[in-house]
mmCIF file of N, CA, C and O in Angstrom:
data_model
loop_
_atom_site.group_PDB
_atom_site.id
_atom_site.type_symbol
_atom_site.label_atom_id
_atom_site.label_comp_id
_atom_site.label_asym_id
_atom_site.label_seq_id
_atom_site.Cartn_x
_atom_site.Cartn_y
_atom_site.Cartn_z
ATOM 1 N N UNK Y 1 120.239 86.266 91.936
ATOM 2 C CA UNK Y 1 120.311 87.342 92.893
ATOM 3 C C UNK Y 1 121.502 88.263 92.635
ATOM 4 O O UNK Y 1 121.874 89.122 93.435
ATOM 5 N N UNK Y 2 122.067 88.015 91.461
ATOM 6 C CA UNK Y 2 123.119 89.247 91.198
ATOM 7 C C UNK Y 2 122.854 90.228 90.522
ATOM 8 O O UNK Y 2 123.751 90.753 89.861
ATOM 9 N N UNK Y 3 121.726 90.665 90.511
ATOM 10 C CA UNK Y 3 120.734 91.912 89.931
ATOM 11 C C UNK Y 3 121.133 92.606 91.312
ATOM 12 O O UNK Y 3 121.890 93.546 91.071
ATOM 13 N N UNK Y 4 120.944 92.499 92.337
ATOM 14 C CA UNK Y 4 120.783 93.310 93.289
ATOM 15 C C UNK Y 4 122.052 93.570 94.448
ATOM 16 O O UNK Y 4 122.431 92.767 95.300
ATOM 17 N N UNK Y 5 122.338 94.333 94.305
ATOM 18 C CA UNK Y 5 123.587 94.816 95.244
ATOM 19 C C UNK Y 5 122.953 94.143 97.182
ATOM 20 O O UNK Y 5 121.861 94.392 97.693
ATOM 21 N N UNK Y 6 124.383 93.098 97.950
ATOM 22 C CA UNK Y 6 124.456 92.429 98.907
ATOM 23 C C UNK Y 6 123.948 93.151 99.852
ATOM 24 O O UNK Y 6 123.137 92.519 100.528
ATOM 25 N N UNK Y 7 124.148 94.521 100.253
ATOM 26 C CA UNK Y 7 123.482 95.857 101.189
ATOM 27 C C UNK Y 7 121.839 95.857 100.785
ATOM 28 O O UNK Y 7 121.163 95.728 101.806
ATOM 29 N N UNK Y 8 121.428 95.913 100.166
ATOM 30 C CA UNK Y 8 119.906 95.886 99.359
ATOM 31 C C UNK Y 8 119.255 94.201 100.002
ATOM 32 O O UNK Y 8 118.326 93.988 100.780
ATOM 33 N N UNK Y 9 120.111 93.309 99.355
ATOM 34 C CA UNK Y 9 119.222 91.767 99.867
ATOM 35 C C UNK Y 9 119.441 91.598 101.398
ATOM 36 O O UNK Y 9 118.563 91.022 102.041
ATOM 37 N N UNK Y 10 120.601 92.084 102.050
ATOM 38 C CA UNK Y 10 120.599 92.399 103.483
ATOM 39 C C UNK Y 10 119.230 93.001 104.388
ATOM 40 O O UNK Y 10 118.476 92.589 105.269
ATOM 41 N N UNK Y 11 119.433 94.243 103.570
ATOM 42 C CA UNK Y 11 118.339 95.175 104.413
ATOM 43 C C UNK Y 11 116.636 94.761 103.907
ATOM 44 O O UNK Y 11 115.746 94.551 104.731
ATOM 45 N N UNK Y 12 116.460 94.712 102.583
ATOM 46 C CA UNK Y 12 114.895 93.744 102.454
ATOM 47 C C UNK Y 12 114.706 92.413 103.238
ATOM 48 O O UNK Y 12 113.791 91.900 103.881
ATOM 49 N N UNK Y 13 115.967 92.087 102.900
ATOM 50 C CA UNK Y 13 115.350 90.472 103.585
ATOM 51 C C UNK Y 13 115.667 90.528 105.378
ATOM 52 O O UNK Y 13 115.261 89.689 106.182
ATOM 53 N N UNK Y 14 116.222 91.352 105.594
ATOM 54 C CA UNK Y 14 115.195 91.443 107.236
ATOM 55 C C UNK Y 14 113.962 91.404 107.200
ATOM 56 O O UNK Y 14 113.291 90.834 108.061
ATOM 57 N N UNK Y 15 113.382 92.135 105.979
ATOM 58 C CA UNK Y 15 111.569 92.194 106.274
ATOM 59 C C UNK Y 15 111.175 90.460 105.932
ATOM 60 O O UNK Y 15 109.987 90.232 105.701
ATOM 61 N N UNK Y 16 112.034 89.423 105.906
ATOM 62 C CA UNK Y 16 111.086 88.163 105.727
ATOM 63 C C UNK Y 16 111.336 87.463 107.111
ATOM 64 O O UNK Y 16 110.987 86.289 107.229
ATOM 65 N N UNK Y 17 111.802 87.986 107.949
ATOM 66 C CA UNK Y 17 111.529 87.936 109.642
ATOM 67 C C UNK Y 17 110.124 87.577 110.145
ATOM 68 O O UNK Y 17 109.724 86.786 110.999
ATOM 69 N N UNK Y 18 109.430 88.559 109.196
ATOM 70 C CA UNK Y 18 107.989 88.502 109.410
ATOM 71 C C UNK Y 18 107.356 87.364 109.309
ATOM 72 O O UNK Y 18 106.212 87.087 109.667
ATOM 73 N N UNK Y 19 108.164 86.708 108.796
ATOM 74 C CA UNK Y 19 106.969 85.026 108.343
ATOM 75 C C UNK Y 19 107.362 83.906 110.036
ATOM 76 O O UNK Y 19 106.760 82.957 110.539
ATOM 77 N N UNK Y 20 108.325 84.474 110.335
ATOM 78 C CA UNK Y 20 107.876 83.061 111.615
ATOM 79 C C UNK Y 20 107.448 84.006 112.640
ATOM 80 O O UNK Y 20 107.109 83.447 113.682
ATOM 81 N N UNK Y 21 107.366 85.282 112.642
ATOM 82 C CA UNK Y 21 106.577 86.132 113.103
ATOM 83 C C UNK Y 21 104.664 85.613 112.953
ATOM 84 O O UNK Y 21 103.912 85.721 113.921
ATOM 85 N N UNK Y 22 104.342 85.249 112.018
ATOM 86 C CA UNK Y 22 102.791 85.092 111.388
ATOM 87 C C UNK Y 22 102.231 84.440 112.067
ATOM 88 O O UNK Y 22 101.015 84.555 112.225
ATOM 89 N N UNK Y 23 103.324 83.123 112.966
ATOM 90 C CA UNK Y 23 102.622 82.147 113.430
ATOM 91 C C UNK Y 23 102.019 82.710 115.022
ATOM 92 O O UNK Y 23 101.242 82.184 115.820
ATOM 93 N N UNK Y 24 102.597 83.716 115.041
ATOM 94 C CA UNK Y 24 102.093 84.408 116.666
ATOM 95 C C UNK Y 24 100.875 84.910 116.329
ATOM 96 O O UNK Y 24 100.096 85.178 117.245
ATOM 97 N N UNK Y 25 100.471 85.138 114.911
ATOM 98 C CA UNK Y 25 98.987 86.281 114.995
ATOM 99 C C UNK Y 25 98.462 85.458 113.900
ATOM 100 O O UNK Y 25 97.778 86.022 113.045
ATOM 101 N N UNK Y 26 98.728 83.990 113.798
ATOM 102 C CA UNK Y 26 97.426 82.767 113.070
ATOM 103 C C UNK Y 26 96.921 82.342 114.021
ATOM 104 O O UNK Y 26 95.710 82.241 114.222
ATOM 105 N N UNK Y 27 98.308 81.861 115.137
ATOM 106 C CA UNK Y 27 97.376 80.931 116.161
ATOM 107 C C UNK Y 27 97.549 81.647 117.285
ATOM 108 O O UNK Y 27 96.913 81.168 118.224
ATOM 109 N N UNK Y 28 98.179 82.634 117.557
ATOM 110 C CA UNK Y 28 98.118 83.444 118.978
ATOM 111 C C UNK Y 28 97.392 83.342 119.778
ATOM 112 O O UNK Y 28 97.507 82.736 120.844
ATOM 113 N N UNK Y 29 96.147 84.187 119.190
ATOM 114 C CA UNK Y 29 95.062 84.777 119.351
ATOM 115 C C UNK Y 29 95.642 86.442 120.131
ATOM 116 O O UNK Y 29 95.252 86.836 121.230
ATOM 117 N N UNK Y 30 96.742 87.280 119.121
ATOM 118 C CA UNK Y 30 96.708 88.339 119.642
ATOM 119 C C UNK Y 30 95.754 89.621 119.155
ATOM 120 O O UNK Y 30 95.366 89.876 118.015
ATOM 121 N N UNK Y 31 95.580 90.129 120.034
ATOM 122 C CA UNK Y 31 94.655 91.165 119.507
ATOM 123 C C UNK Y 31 95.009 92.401 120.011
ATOM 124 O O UNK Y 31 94.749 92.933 121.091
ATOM 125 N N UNK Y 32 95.872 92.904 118.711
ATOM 126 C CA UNK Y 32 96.587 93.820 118.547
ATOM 127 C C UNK Y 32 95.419 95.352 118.831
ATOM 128 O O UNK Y 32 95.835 96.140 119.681
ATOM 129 N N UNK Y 33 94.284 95.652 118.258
ATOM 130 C CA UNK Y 33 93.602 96.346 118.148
ATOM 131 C C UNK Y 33 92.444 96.151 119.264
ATOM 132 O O UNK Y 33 91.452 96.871 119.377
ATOM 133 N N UNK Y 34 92.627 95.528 119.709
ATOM 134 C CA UNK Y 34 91.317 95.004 120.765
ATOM 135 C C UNK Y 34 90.444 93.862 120.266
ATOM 136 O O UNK Y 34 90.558 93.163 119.259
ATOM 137 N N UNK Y 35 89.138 93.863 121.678
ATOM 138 C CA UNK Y 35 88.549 92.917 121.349
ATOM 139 C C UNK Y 35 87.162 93.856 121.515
ATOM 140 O O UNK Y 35 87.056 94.718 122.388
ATOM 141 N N UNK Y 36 86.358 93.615 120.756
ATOM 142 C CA UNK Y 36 85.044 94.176 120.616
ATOM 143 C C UNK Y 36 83.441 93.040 120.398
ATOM 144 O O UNK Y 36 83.550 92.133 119.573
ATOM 145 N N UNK Y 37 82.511 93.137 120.918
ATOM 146 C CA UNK Y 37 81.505 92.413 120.910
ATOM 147 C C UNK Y 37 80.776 92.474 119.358
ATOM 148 O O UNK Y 37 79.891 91.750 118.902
ATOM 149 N N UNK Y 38 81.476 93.586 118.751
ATOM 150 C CA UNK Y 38 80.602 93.698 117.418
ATOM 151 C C UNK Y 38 81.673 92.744 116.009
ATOM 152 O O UNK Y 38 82.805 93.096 115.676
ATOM 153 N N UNK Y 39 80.991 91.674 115.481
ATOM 154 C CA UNK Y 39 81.449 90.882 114.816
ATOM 155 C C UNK Y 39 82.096 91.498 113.465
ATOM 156 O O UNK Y 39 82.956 90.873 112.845
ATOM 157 N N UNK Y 40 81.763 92.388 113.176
ATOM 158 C CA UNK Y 40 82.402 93.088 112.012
ATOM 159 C C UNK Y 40 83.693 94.109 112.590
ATOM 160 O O UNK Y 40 84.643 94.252 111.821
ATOM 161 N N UNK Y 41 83.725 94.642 113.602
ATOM 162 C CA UNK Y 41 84.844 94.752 113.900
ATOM 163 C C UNK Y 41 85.985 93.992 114.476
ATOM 164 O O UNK Y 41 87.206 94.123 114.399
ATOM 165 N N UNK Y 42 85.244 93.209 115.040
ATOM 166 C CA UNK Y 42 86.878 91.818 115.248
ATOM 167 C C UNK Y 42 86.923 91.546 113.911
ATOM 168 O O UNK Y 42 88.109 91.414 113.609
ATOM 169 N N UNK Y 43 86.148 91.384 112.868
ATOM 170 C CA UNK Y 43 86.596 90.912 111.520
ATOM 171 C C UNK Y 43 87.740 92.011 111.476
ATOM 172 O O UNK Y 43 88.906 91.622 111.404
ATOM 173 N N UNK Y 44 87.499 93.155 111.510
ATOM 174 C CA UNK Y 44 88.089 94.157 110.714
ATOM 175 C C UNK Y 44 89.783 94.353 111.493
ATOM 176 O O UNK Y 44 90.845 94.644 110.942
ATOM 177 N N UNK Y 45 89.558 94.131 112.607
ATOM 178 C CA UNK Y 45 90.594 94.182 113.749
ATOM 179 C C UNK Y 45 91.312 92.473 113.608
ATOM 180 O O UNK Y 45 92.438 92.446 114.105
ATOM 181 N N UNK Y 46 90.914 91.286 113.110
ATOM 182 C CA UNK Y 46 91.443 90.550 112.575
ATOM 183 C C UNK Y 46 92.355 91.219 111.198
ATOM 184 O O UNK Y 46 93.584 91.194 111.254
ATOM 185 N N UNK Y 47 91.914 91.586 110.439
ATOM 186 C CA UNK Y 47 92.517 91.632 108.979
ATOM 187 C C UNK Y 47 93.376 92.402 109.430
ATOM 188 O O UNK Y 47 94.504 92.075 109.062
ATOM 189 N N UNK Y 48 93.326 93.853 110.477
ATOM 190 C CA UNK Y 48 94.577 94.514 110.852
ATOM 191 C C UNK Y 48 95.776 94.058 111.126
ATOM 192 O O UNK Y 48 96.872 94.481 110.759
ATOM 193 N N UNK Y 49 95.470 93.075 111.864
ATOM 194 C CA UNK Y 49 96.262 92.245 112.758
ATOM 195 C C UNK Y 49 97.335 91.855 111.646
ATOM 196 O O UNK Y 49 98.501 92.230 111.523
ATOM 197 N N UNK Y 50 96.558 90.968 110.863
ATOM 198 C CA UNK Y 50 97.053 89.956 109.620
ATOM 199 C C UNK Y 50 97.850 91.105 109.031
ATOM 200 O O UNK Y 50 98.963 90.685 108.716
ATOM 201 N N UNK Y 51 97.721 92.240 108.796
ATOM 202 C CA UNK Y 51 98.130 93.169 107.876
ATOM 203 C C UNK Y 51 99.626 93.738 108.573
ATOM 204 O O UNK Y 51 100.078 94.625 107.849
ATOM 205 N N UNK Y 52 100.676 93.421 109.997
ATOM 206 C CA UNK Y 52 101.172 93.540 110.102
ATOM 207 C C UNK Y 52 102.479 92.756 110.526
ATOM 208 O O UNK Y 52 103.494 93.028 111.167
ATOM 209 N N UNK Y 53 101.909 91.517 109.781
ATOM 210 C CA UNK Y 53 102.639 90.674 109.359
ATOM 211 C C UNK Y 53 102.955 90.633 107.485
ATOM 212 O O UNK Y 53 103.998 90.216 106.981
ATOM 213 N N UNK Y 54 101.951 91.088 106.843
ATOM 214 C CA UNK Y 54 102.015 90.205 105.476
ATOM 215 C C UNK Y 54 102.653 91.966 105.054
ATOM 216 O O UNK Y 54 103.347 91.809 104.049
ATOM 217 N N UNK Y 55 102.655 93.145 105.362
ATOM 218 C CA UNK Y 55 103.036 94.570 104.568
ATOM 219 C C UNK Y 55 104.258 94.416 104.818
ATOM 220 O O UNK Y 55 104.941 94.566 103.804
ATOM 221 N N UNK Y 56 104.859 94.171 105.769
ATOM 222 C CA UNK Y 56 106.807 93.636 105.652
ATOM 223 C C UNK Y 56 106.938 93.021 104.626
ATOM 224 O O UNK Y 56 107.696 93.567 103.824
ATOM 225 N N UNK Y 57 106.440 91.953 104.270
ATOM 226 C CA UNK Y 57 106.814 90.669 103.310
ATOM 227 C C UNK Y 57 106.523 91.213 101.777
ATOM 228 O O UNK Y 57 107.206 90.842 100.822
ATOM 229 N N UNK Y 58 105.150 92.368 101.637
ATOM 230 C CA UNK Y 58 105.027 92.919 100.695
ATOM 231 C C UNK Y 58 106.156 94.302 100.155
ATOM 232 O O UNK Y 58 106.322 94.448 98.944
ATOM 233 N N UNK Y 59 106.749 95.084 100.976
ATOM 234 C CA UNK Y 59 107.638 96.124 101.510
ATOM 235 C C UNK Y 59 109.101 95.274 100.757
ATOM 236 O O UNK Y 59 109.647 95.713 99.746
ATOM 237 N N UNK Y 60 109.531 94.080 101.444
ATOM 238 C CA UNK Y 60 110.284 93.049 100.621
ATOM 239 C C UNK Y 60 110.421 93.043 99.138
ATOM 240 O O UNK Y 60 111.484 93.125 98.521
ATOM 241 N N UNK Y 61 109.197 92.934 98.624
ATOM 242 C CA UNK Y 61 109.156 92.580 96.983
ATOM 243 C C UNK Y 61 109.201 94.699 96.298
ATOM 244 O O UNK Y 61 109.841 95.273 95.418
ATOM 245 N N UNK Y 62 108.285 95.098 97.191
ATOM 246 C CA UNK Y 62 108.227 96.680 96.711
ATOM 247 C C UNK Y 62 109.574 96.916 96.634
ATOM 248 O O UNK Y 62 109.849 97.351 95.516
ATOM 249 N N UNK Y 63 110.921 96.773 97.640
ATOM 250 C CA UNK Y 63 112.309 97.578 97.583
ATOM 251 C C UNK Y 63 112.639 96.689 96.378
ATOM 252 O O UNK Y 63 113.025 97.296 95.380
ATOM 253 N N UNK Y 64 112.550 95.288 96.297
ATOM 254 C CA UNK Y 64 113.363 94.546 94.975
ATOM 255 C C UNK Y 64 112.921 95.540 94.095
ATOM 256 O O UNK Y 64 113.829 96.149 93.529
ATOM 257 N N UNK Y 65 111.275 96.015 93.706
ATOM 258 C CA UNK Y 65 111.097 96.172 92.647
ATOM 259 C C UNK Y 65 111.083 97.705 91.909
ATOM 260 O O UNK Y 65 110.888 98.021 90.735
ATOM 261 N N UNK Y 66 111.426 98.657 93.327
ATOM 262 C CA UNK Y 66 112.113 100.003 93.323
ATOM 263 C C UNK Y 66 113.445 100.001 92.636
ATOM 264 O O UNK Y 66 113.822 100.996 92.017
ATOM 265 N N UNK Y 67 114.187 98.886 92.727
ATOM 266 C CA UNK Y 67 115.470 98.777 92.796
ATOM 267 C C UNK Y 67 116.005 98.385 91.192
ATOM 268 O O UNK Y 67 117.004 98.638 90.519
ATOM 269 N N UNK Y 68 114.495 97.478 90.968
ATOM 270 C CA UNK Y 68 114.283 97.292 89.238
ATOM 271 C C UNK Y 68 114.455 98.892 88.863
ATOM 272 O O UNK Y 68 115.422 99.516 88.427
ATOM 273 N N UNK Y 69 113.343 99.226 89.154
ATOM 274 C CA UNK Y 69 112.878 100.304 88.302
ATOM 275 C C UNK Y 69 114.190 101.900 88.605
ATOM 276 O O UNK Y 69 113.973 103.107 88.499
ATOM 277 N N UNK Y 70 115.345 101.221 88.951
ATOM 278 C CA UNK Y 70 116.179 102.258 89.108
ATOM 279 C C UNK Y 70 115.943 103.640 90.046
ATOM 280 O O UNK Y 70 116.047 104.854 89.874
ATOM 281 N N UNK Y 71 115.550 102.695 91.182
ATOM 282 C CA UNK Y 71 115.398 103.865 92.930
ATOM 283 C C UNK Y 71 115.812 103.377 93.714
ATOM 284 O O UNK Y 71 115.055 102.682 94.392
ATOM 285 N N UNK Y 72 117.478 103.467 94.136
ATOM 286 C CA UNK Y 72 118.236 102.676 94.858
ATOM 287 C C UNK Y 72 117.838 103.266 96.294
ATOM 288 O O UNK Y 72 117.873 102.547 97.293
ATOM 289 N N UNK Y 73 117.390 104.848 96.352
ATOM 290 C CA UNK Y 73 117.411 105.332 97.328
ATOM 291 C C UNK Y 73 115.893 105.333 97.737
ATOM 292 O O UNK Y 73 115.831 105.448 98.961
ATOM 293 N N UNK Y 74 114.983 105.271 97.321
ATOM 294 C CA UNK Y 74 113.447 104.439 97.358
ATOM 295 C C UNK Y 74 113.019 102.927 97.637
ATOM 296 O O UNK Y 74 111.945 102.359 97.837
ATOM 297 N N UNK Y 75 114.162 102.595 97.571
ATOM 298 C CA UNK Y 75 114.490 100.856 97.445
ATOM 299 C C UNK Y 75 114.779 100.518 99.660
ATOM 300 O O UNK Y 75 114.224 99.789 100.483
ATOM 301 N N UNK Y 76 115.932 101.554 99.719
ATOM 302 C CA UNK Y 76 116.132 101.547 100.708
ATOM 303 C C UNK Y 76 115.143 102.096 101.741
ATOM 304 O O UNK Y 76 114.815 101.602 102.820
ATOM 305 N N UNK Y 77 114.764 103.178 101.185
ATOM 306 C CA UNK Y 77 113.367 103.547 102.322
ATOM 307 C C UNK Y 77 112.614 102.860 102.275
ATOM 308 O O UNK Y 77 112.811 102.381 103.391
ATOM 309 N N UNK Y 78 111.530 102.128 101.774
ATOM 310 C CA UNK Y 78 111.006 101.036 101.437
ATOM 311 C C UNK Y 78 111.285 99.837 102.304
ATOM 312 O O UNK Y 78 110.271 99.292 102.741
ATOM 313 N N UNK Y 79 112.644 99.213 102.707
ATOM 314 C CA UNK Y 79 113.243 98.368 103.088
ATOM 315 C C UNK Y 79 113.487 98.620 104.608
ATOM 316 O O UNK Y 79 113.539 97.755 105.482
ATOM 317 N N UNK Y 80 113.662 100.310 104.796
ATOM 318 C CA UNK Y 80 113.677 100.408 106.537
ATOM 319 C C UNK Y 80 112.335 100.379 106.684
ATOM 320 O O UNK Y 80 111.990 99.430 107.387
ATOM 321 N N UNK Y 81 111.424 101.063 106.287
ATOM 322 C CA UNK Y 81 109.781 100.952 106.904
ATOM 323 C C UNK Y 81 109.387 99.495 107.054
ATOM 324 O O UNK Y 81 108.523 99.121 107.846
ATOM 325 N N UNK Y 82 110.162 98.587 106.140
ATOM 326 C CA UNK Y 82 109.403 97.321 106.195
ATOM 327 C C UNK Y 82 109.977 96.928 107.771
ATOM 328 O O UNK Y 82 109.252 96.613 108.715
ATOM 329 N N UNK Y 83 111.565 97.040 107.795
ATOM 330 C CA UNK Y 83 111.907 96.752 109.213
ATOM 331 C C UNK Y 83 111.657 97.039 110.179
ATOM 332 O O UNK Y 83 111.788 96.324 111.172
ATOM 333 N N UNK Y 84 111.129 98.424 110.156
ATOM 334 C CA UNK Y 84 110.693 99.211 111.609
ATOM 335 C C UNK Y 84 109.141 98.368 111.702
ATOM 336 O O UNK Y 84 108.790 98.015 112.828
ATOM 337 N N UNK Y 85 108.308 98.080 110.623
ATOM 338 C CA UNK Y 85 107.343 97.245 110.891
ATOM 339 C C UNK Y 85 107.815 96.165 111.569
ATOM 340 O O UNK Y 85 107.161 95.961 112.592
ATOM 341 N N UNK Y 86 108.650 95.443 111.399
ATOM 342 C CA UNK Y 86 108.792 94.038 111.805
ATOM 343 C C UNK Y 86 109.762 93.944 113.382
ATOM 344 O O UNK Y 86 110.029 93.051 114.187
ATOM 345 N N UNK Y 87 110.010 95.134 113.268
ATOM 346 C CA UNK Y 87 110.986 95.137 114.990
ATOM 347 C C UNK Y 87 109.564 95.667 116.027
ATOM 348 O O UNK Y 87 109.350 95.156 117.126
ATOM 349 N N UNK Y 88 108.710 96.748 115.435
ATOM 350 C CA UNK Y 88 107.478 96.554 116.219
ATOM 351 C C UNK Y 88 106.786 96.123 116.250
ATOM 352 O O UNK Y 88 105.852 96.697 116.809
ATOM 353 N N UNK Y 89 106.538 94.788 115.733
ATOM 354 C CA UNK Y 89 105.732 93.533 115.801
ATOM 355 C C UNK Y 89 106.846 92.725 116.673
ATOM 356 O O UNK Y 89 106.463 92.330 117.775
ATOM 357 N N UNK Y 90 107.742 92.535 116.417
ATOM 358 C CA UNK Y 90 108.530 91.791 117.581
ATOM 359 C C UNK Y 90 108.355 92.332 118.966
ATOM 360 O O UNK Y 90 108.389 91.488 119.861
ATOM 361 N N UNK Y 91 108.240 93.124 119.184
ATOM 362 C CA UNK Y 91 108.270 94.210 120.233
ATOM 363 C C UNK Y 91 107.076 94.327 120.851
ATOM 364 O O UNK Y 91 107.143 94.944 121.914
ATOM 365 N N UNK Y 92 105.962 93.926 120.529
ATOM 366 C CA UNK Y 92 104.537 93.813 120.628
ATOM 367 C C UNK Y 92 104.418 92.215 121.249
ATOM 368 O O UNK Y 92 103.892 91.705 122.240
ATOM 369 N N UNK Y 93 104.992 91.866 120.409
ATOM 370 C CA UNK Y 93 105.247 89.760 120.986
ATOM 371 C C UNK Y 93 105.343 89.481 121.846
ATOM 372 O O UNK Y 93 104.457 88.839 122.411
ATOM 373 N N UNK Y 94 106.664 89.868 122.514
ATOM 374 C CA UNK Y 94 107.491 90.027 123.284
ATOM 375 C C UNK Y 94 107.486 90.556 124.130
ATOM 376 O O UNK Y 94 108.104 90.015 125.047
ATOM 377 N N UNK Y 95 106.733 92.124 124.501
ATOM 378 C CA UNK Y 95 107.352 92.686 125.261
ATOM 379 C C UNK Y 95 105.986 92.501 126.382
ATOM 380 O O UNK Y 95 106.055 92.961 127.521
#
């Protein structure tokens, strides 16, 4: 981890918050998008759901790999969107 400047693994790895976050929308049963009688849209409104837990955790590996590719300042935007995802999923939990 000494590839990556301490401000950088700070601010990505808030986005791995998201993982004891996951266990609220495996076994919750929240339904972020609603609930609908038509089976292909709770599918679809399932995968949403799922999708705002696992794009933080992906957002995570994207800033490391901005940060490879020499975009310190892409690295960091990258790294707040993942957080603002994961403080409004807390915020959704919670509130």
């Amino acid at each position: 981890m000494n590839l990556y400047p301490k401000w950088l693994l700070a601010l990505a790895g808030s986005n791995l918050l998201a993982v004891p976050l996951s266990v609220f929308h495996l076994f919750g049963r929240t339904h972020v998008f609603g609930h609908s009688e038509n089976g292909m849209l709770n599918f679809l409104s399932y995968l949403g759901t799922q999708c705002i837990w696992i794009v933080p955790i992906l957002l995570f590996f994207a800033a490391l790999r901005a940060h490879d590719n020499q975009h310190p300042v892409w690295a960091a935007i990258i790294s707040i969107a993942g957080l603002s995802m994961v403080v409004a999923d807390a915020c959704y939990l919670f509130a």
